[in-house]
Coordinates of C-alpha atoms in Angstrom, one line a residue:
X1 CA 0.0 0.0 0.0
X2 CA 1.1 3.4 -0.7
X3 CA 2.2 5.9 2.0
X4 CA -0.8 7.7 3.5
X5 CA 1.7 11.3 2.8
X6 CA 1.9 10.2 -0.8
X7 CA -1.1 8.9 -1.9
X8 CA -3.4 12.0 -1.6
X9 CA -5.2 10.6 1.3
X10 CA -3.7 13.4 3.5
X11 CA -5.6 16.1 1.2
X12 CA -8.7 14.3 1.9
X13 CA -8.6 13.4 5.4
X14 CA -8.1 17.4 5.8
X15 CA -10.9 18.2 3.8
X16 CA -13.2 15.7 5.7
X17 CA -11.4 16.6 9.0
X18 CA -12.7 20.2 8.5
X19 CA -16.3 19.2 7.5
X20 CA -16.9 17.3 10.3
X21 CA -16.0 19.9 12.8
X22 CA -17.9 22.3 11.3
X23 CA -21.0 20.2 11.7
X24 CA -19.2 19.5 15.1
X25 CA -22.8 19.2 18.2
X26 CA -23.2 23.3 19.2
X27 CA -21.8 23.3 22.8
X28 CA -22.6 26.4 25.3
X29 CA -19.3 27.9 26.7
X30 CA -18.8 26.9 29.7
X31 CA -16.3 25.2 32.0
X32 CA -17.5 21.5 30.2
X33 CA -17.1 22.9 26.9
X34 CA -13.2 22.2 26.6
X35 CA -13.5 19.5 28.2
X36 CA -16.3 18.5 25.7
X37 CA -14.4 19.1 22.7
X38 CA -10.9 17.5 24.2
X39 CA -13.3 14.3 24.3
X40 CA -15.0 14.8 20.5
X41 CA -11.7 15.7 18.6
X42 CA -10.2 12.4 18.9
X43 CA -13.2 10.8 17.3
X44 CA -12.9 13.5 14.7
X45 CA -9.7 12.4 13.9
X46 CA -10.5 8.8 14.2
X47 CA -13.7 9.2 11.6
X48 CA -11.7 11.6 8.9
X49 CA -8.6 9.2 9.1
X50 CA -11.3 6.2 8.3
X51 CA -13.0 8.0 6.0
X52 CA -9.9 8.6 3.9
X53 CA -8.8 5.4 4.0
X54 CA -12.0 3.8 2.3
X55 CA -12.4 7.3 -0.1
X56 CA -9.1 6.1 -1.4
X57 CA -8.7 4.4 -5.2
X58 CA -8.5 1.2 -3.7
X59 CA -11.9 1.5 -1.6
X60 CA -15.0 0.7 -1.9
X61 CA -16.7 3.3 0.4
X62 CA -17.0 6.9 1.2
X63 CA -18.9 9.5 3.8
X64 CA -21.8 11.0 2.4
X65 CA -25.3 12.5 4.0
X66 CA -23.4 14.3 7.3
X67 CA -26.1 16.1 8.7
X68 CA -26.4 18.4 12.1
X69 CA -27.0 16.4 14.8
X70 CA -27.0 13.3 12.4
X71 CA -25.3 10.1 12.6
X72 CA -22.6 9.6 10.2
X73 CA -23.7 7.4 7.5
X74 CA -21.3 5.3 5.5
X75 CA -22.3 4.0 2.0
X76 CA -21.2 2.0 -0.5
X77 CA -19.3 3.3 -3.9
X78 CA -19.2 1.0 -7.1
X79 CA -15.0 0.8 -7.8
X80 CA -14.0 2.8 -10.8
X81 CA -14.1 0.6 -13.8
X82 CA -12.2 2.5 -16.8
X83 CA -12.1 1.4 -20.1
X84 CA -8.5 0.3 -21.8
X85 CA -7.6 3.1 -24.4
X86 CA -8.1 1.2 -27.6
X87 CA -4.8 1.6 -29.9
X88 CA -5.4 2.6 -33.2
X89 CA -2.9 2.3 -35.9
X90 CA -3.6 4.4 -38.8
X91 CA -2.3 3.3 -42.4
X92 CA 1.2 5.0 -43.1
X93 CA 1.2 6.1 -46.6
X94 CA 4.3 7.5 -48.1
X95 CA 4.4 9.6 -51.5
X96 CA 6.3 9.9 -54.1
X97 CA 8.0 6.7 -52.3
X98 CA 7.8 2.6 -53.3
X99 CA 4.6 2.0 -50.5
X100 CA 6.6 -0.9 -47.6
X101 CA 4.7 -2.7 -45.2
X102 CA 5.4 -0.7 -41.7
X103 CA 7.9 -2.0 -38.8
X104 CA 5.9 -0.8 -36.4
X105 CA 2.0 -2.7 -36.0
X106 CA 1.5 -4.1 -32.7
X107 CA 2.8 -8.0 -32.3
X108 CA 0.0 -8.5 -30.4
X109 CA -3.5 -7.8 -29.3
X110 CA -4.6 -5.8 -26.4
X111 CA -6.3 -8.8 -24.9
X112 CA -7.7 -9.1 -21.5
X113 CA -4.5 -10.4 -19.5
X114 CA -2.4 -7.0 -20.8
X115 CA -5.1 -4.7 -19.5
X116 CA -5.2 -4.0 -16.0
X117 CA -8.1 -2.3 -13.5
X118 CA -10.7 -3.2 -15.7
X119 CA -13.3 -6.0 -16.1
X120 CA -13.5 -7.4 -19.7
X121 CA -16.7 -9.9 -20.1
X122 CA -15.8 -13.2 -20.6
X123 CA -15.1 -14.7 -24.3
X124 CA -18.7 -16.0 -25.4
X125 CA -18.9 -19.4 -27.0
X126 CA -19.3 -19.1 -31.4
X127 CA -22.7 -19.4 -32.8
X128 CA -23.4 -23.1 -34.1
X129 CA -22.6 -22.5 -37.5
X130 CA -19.0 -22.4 -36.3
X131 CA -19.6 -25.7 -36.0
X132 CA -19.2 -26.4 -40.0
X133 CA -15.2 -25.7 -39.1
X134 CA -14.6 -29.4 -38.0
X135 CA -16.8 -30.7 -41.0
X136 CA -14.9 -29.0 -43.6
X137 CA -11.6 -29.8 -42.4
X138 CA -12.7 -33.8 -41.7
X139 CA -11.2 -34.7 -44.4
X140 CA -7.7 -33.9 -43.1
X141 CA -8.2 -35.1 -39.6
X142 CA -6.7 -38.5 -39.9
X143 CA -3.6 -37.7 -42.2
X144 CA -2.9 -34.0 -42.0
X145 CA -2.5 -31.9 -45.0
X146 CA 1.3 -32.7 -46.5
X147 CA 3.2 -30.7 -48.8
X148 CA 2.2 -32.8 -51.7
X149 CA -1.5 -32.1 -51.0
X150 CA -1.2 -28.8 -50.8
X151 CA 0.7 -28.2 -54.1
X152 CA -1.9 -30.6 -55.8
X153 CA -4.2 -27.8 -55.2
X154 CA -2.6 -24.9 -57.1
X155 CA -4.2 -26.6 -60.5
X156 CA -7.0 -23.9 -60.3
X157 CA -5.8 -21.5 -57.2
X158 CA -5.9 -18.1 -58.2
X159 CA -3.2 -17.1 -55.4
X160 CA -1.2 -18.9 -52.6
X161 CA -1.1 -17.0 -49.1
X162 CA 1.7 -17.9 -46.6
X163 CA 1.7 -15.9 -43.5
X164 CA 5.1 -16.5 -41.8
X165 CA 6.3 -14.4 -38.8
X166 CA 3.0 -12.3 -38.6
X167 CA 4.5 -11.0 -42.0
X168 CA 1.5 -12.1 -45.4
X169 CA 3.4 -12.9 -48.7
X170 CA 1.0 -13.8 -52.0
X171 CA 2.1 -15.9 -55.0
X172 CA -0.2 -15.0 -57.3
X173 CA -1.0 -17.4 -60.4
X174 CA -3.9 -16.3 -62.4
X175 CA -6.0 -12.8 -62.7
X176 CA -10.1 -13.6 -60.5
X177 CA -13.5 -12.5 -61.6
X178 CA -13.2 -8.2 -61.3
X179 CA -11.0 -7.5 -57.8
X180 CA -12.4 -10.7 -55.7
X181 CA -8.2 -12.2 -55.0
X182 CA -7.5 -8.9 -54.0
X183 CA -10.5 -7.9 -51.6
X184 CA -10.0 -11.6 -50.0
X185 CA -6.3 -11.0 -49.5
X186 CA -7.7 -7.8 -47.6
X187 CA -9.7 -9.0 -45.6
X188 CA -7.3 -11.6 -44.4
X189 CA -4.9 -9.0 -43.7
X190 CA -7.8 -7.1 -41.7
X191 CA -8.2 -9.9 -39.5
X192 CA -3.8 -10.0 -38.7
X193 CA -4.3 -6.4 -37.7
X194 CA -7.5 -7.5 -35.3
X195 CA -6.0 -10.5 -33.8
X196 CA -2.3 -9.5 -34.4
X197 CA 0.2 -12.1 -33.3
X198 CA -2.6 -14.3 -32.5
X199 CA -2.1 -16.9 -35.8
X200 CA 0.4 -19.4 -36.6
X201 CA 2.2 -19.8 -39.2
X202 CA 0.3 -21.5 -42.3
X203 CA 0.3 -21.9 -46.2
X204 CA -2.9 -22.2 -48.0
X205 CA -4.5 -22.2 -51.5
X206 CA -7.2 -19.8 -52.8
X207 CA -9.7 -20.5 -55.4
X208 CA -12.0 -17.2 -56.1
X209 CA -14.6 -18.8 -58.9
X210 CA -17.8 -20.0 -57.7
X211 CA -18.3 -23.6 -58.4
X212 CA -16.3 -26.0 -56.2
X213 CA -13.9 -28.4 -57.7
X214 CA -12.6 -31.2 -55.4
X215 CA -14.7 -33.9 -55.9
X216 CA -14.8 -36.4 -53.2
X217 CA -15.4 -39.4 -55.4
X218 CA -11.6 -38.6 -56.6
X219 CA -10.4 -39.2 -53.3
X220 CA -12.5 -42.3 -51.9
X221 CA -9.8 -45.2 -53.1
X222 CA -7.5 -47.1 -50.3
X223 CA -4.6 -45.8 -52.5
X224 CA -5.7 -42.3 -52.8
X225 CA -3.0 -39.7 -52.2
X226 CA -5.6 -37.4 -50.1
X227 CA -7.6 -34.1 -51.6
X228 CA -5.5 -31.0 -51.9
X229 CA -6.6 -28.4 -49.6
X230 CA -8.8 -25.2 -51.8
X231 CA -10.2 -22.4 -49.9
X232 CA -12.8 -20.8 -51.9
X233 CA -16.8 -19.3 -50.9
X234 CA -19.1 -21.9 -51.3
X235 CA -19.0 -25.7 -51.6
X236 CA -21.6 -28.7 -52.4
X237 CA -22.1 -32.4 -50.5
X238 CA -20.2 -33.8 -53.2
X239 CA -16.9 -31.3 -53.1
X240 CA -14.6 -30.9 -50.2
X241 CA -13.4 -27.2 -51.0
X242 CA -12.9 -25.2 -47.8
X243 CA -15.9 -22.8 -47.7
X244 CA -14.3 -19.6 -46.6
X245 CA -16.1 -16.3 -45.9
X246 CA -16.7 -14.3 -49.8
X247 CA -15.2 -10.6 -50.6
X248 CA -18.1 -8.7 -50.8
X249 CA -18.0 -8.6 -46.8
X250 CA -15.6 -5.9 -47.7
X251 CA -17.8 -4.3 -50.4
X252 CA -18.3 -4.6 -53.7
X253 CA -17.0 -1.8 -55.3
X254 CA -17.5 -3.1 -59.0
X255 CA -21.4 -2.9 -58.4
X256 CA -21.1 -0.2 -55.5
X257 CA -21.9 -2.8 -52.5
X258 CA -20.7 -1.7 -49.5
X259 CA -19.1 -3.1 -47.0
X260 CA -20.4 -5.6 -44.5
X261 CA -20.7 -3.6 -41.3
X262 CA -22.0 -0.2 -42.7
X263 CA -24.8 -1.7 -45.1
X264 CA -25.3 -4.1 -42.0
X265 CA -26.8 -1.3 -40.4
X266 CA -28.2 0.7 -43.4
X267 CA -30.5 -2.9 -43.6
X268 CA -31.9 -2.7 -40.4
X269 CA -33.6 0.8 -41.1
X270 CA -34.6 -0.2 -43.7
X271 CA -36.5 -2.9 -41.6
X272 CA -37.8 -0.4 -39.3
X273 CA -38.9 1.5 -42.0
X274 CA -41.7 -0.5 -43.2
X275 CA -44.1 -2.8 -40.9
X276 CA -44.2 -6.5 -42.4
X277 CA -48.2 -6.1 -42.7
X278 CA -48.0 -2.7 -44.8
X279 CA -45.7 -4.4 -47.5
X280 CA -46.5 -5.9 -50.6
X281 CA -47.6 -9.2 -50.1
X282 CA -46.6 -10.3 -53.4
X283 CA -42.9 -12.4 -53.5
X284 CA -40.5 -10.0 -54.7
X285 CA -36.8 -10.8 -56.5
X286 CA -34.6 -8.9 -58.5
X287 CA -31.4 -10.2 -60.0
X288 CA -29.2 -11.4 -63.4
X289 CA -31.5 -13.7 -64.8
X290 CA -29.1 -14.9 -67.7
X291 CA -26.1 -16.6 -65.6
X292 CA -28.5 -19.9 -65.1
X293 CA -31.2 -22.2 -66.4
X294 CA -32.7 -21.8 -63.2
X295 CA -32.9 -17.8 -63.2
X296 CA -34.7 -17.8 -66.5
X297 CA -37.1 -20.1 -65.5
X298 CA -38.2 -18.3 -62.6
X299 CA -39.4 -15.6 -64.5
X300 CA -41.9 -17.9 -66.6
X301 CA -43.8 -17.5 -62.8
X302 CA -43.3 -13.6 -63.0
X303 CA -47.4 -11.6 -63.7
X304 CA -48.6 -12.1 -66.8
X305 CA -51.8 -11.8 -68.9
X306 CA -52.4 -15.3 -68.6
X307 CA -51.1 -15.8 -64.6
X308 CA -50.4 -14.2 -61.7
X309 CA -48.2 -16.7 -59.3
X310 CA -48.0 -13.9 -56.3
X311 CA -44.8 -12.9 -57.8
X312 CA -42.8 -9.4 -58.9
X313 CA -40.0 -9.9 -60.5
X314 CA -37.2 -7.5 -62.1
X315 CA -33.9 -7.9 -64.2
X316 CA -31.2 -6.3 -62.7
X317 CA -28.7 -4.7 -65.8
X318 CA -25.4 -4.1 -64.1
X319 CA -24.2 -2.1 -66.8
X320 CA -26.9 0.5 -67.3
X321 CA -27.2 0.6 -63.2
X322 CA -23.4 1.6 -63.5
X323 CA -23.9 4.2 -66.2
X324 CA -26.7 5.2 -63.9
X325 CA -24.8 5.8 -60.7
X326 CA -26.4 2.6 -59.2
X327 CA -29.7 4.4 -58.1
X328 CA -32.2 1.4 -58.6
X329 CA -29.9 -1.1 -56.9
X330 CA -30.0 0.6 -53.1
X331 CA -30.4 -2.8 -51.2
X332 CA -31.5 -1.3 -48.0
X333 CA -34.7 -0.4 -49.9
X334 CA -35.7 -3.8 -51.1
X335 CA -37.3 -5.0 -48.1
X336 CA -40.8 -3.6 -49.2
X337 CA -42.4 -7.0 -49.7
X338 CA -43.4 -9.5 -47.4
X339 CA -41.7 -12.4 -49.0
X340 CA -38.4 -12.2 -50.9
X341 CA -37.0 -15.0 -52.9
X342 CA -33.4 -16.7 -53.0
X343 CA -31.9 -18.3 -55.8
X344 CA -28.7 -19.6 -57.1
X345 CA -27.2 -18.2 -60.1
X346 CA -24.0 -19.9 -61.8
X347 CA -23.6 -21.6 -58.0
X348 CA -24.1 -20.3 -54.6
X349 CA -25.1 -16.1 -55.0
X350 CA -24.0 -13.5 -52.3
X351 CA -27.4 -12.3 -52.5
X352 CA -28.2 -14.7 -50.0
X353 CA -27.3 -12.4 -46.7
X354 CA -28.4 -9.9 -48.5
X355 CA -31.9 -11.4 -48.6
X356 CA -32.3 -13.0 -45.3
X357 CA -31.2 -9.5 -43.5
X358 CA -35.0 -8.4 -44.8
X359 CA -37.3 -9.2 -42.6
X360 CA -39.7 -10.4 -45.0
X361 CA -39.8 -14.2 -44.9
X362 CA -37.0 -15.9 -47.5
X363 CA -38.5 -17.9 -50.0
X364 CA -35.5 -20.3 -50.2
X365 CA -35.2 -22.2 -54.1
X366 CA -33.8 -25.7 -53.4
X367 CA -30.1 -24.7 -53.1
X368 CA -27.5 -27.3 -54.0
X369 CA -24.4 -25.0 -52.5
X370 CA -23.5 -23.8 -49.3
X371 CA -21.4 -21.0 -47.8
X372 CA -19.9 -20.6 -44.5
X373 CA -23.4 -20.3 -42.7
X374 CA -26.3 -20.9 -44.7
X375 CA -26.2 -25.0 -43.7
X376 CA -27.0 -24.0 -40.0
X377 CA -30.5 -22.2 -40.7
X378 CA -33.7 -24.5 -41.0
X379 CA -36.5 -24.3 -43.3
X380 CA -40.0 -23.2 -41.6
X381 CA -37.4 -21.2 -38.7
X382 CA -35.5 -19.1 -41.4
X383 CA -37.0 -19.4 -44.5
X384 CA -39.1 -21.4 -46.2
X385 CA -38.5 -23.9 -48.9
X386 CA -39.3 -23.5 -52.9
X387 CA -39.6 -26.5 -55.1
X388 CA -36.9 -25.9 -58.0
X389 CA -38.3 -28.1 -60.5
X390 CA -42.0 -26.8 -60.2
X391 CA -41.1 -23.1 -58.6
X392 CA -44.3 -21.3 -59.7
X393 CA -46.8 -23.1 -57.8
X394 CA -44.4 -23.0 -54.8
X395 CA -44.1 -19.7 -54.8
X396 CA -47.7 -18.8 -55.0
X397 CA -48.5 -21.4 -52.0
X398 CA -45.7 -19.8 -50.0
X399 CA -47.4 -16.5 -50.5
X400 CA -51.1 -17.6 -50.3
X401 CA -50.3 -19.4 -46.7
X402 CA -48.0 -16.4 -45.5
X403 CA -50.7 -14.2 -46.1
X404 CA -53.1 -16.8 -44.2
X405 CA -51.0 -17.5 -41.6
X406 CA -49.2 -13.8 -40.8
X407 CA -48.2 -14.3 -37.5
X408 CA -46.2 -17.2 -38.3
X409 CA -45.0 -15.8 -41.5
X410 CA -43.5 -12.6 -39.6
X411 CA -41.8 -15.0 -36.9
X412 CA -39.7 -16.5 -39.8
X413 CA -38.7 -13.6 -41.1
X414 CA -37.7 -12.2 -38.2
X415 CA -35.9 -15.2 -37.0
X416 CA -33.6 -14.8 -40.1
X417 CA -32.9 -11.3 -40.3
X418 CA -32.0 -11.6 -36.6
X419 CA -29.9 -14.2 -37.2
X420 CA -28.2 -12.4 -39.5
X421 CA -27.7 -9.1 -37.4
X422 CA -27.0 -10.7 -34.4
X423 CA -24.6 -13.9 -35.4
X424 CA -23.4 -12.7 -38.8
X425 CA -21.9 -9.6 -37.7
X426 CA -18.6 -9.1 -38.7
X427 CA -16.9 -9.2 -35.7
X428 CA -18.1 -13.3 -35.9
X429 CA -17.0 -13.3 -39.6
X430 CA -13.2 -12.2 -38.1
X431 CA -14.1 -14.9 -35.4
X432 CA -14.8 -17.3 -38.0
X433 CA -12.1 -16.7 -40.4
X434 CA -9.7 -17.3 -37.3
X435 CA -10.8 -20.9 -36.2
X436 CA -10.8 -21.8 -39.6
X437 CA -7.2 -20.6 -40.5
X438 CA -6.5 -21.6 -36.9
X439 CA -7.2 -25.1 -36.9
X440 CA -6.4 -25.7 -40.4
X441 CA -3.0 -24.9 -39.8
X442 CA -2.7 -27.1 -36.9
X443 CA -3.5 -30.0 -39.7
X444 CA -0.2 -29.1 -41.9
X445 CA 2.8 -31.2 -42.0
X446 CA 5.5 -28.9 -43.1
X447 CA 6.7 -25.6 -42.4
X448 CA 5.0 -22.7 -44.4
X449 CA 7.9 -20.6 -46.2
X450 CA 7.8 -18.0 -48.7
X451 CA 8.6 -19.4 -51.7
X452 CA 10.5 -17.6 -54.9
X453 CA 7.9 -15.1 -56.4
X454 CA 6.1 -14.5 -53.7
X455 CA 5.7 -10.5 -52.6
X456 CA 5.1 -9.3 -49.1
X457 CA 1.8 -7.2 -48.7
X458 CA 0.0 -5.6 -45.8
X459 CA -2.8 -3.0 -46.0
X460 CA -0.3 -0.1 -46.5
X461 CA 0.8 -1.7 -50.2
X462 CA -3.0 -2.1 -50.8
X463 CA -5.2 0.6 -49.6
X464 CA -2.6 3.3 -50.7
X465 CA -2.1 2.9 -54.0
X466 CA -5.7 2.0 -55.0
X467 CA -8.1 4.2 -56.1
X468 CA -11.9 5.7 -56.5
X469 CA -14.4 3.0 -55.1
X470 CA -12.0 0.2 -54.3
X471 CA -10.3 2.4 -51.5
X472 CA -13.0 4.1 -50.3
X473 CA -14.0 0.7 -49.0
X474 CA -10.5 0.0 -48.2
X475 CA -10.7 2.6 -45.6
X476 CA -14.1 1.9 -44.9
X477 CA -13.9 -1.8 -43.7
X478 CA -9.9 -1.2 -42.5
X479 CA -9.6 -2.4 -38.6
X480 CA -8.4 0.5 -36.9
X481 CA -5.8 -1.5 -34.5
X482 CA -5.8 -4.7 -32.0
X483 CA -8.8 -6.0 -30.8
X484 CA -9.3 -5.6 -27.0
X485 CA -11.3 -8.7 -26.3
X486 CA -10.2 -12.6 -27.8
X487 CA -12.1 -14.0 -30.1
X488 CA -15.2 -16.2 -29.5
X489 CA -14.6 -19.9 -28.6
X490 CA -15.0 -22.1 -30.9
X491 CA -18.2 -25.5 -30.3
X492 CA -16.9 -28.3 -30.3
X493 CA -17.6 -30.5 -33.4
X494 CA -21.3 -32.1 -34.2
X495 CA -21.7 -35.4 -32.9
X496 CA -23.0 -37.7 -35.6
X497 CA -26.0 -38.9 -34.4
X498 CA -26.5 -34.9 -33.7
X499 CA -25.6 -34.1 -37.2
X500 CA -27.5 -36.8 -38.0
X501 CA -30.5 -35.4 -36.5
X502 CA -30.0 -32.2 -37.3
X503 CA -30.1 -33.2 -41.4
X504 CA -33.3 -35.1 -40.5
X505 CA -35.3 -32.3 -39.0
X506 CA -34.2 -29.9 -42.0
X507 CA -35.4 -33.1 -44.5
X508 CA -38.7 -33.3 -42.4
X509 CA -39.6 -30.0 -42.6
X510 CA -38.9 -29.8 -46.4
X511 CA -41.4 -32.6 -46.6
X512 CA -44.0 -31.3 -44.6
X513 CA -44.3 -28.2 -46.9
X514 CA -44.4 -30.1 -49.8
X515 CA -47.4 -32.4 -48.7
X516 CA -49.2 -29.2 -47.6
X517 CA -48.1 -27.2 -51.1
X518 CA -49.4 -30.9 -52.7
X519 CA -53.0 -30.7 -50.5
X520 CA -53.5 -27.3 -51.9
X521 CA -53.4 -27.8 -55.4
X522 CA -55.5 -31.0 -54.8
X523 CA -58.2 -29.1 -53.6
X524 CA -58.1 -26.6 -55.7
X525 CA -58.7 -29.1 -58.7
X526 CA -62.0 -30.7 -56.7
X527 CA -63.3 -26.9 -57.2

């Protein structure tokens, strides 16, 4: 304990010394009175002394309420409780200069053991989706991932990431669809600046096209070598691709989407904006209809002359919406129906967030890929399911009963879009990203290493030399410096009479929407 001379305890024991003996009992002078006070000042003393002791930072009380003629009341004070001082590290961009990667980031995060006086809440446990990290990386879990496997995998990568020594280095093979390498390479490098220091070493392969290309049937032999290890955004049950979070969680800027957290928010006004019961109540979609079979075919169930399925539909023209400043394509404003639908396009579509953030219950056409998250939601709890072989009559059942049964239809709505603010916000996209590098590299069997060719980047060589929309998100989505708390912990893996469950109840539920979709369009013909 510090002295009582030096820790500003004498400055208070003063101050309270002199209050009470101002409020000291009004004595008449007489021959008792010196006598009187003699007696009272040591308990003065005694009191101010006390009082300064527990008034001090390491107390928990202090003397309020001193009243003439009062008792001295001592209370309880909550102890201070300041926040740590976040540390930001803002990008250091030289002119006129060849842009280096700075010396000077923090090698670690400010996590709860290097912050002191001040109580951090305990490290929740991942949503469930989290989960899906074992499953993908099952394949793996027996032999490990050897340098052989990994090299097998560069037949289609678009770029190889090693991160050695905190320090990122891409070999780069092939030019991606518009900027998607480069805004994935970012928002790896977002996550080193949020959990700096906190990842080990690792060497992985990056596929940005859509469809998934490791086929597990190439791999099921006794004498198979073992599937290369891809990273890419969506995979299938027949593929064992590691699904990894998409770019556009970092914006868009080829078709002015904006970044994860900020349109995040923009989304949930435009919620608020509009009750469920005063929306459309028609099934609404809007989208490039010419990338699949599927697409155009679910515009045969758009209104017509001859039929109207319960269903507004609209081509989306990227080009004349660029030429156009993008003012049709504002997706905060397209939750103004009460049902909206999802579809695939070429593969898996990152419209899919987009569309489950709205409120308005997801009309979900039978997907056959999967990204990081979308395997953990349940029909008739987040969506519900569309027939893909005979998708205008679904659709206008799914309407006709969400309009019958509005309650119901609202609750599943809801449950997705909550589900989407609350357990897809990017802090758990970081989160995510970090198991899965995490435990993937705990799988490898060799040392990562830069090879020849490879170039060092960071978000310095990145964000300062790009330009118009691409750095404007840049800056927008760049983590400002270390986290403060750890990230989430991670579920352990499914159980497989859980998984196996959990696959039944999603099949049952499919089912029992089909038989009532089946009953309604029987009766209807008995009319």
């Amino acid at each position: 304990m510090q002295r009582f001379c030096s820790s500003g305890l004498a400055r208070h024991f003063s101050e309270v010394l002199i209050t009470l003996w101002r409020w000291r009992p009004r004595v008449k002078k007489n021959i008792g009175t010196t006598t009187t006070l003699l007696l009272f000042l040591p308990l003065l003393i005694a009191t101010a002394f006390i009082s300064s002791l527990w008034n001090s930072d390491t107390s928990n009380f202090s003397v309020h309420n001193i009243s003439r003629n009062k008792t001295v009341i001592i209370v309880s004070r909550k102890p201070q409780n300041r926040p740590p001082k976040r540390i930001t590290t803002p990008l250091n961009c030289v002119k006129n200069q060849t842009q280096t990667c700075p010396t000077n980031y923090p090698k670690t995060s400010q996590t709860q053991e290097s912050i002191s006086d001040y109580s951090i809440p305990p490290t929740s446990t991942c949503p469930d989706y989290f989960r899906w990290i074992h499953e993908d990386l099952s394949p793996w879990k027996v032999t490990g991932i050897t340098r052989d496997m990994l090299e097998r995998a560069n037949q289609t990568a678009h770029f190889r990431l090693i991160l050695v020594n905190n320090k990122v280095y891409i070999h780069k093979y092939k030019q991606s669809i518009q900027t998607r390498d480069v805004i994935t390479i970012w928002g790896i490098l977002q996550l080193l600046r949020k959990y700096p220091g906190r990842l080990p070493d690792l060497e992985l392969m990056f596929d940005c096209d859509d469809r998934p290309v490791i086929r597990s049937q190439d791999y099921s032999g006794p004498n198979n070598k073992g599937p290369p290890p891809l990273f890419r955004y969506s995979g299938d049950r027949w593929t064992m691709d590691i699904v990894f979070p998409d770019w556009s969680f970092w914006g868009w800027a080829e078709i002015n989407i904006k970044p994860w957290e900020s349109l995040l928010r923009e989304l949930k006004e435009g919620n608020n904006g509009r009750n469920w019961v005063d929306r459309e109540p028609y099934a609404y979609w809007k989208g490039n209809p010419f990338v699949a079979e599927t697409r155009r075919d679910l515009l045969t169930c758009n209104l017509s002359d001859k039929h109207d399925w319960n269903a507004r539909f609209y081509v989306q023209d990227w080009i004349l919406e660029s030429k156009q400043g993008f003012q049709q394509s504002n997706l905060a404003s397209q939750c103004a129906h009460r049902y909206k639908i999802y579809i695939e396009g070429y593969a898996w579509s990152v419209s899919e967030k987009y569309i489950l953030a709205c409120d308005s219950m997801t009309l979900l056409v039978k997907p056959y890929f999967h990204d990081f998250f979308i395997r953990y939601l349940q029909p008739l709890r987040h969506y519900w399911p569309i027939r893909d072989k005979d998708k205008c009559k679904s659709i206008k059942f799914a309407v006709d009963w969400g309009n019958t049964h509005k309650q119901k239809a609202q609750e599943i709505g809801r449950a997705a879009s909550n589900f989407i603010q609350e357990e897809l916000k990017m802090e758990y996209v970081y989160d995510y990203m970090f198991h899965l590098l995490n435990e993937y590299a705990k799988l490898l069997k060799f040392k990562p290493v830069a090879p020849d060719g490879a170039v060092e980047v960071c978000s310095e060589t990145m964000a300062c030399t790009a330009n118009g929309s691409h750095k404007k998100f840049m800056m927008e989505s760049l983590v400002k410096g270390p986290s403060i708390t750890s990230p989430c912990t991670l579920p352990p893996p499914y159980e497989p009479k859980v998984l196996g469950a959990f696959y039944r109840r999603k099949l049952n539920a499919i089912l029992q929407v089909q038989k009532w979709e089946d009953r309604y369009w029987e009766s209807l013909k008995k009319q």
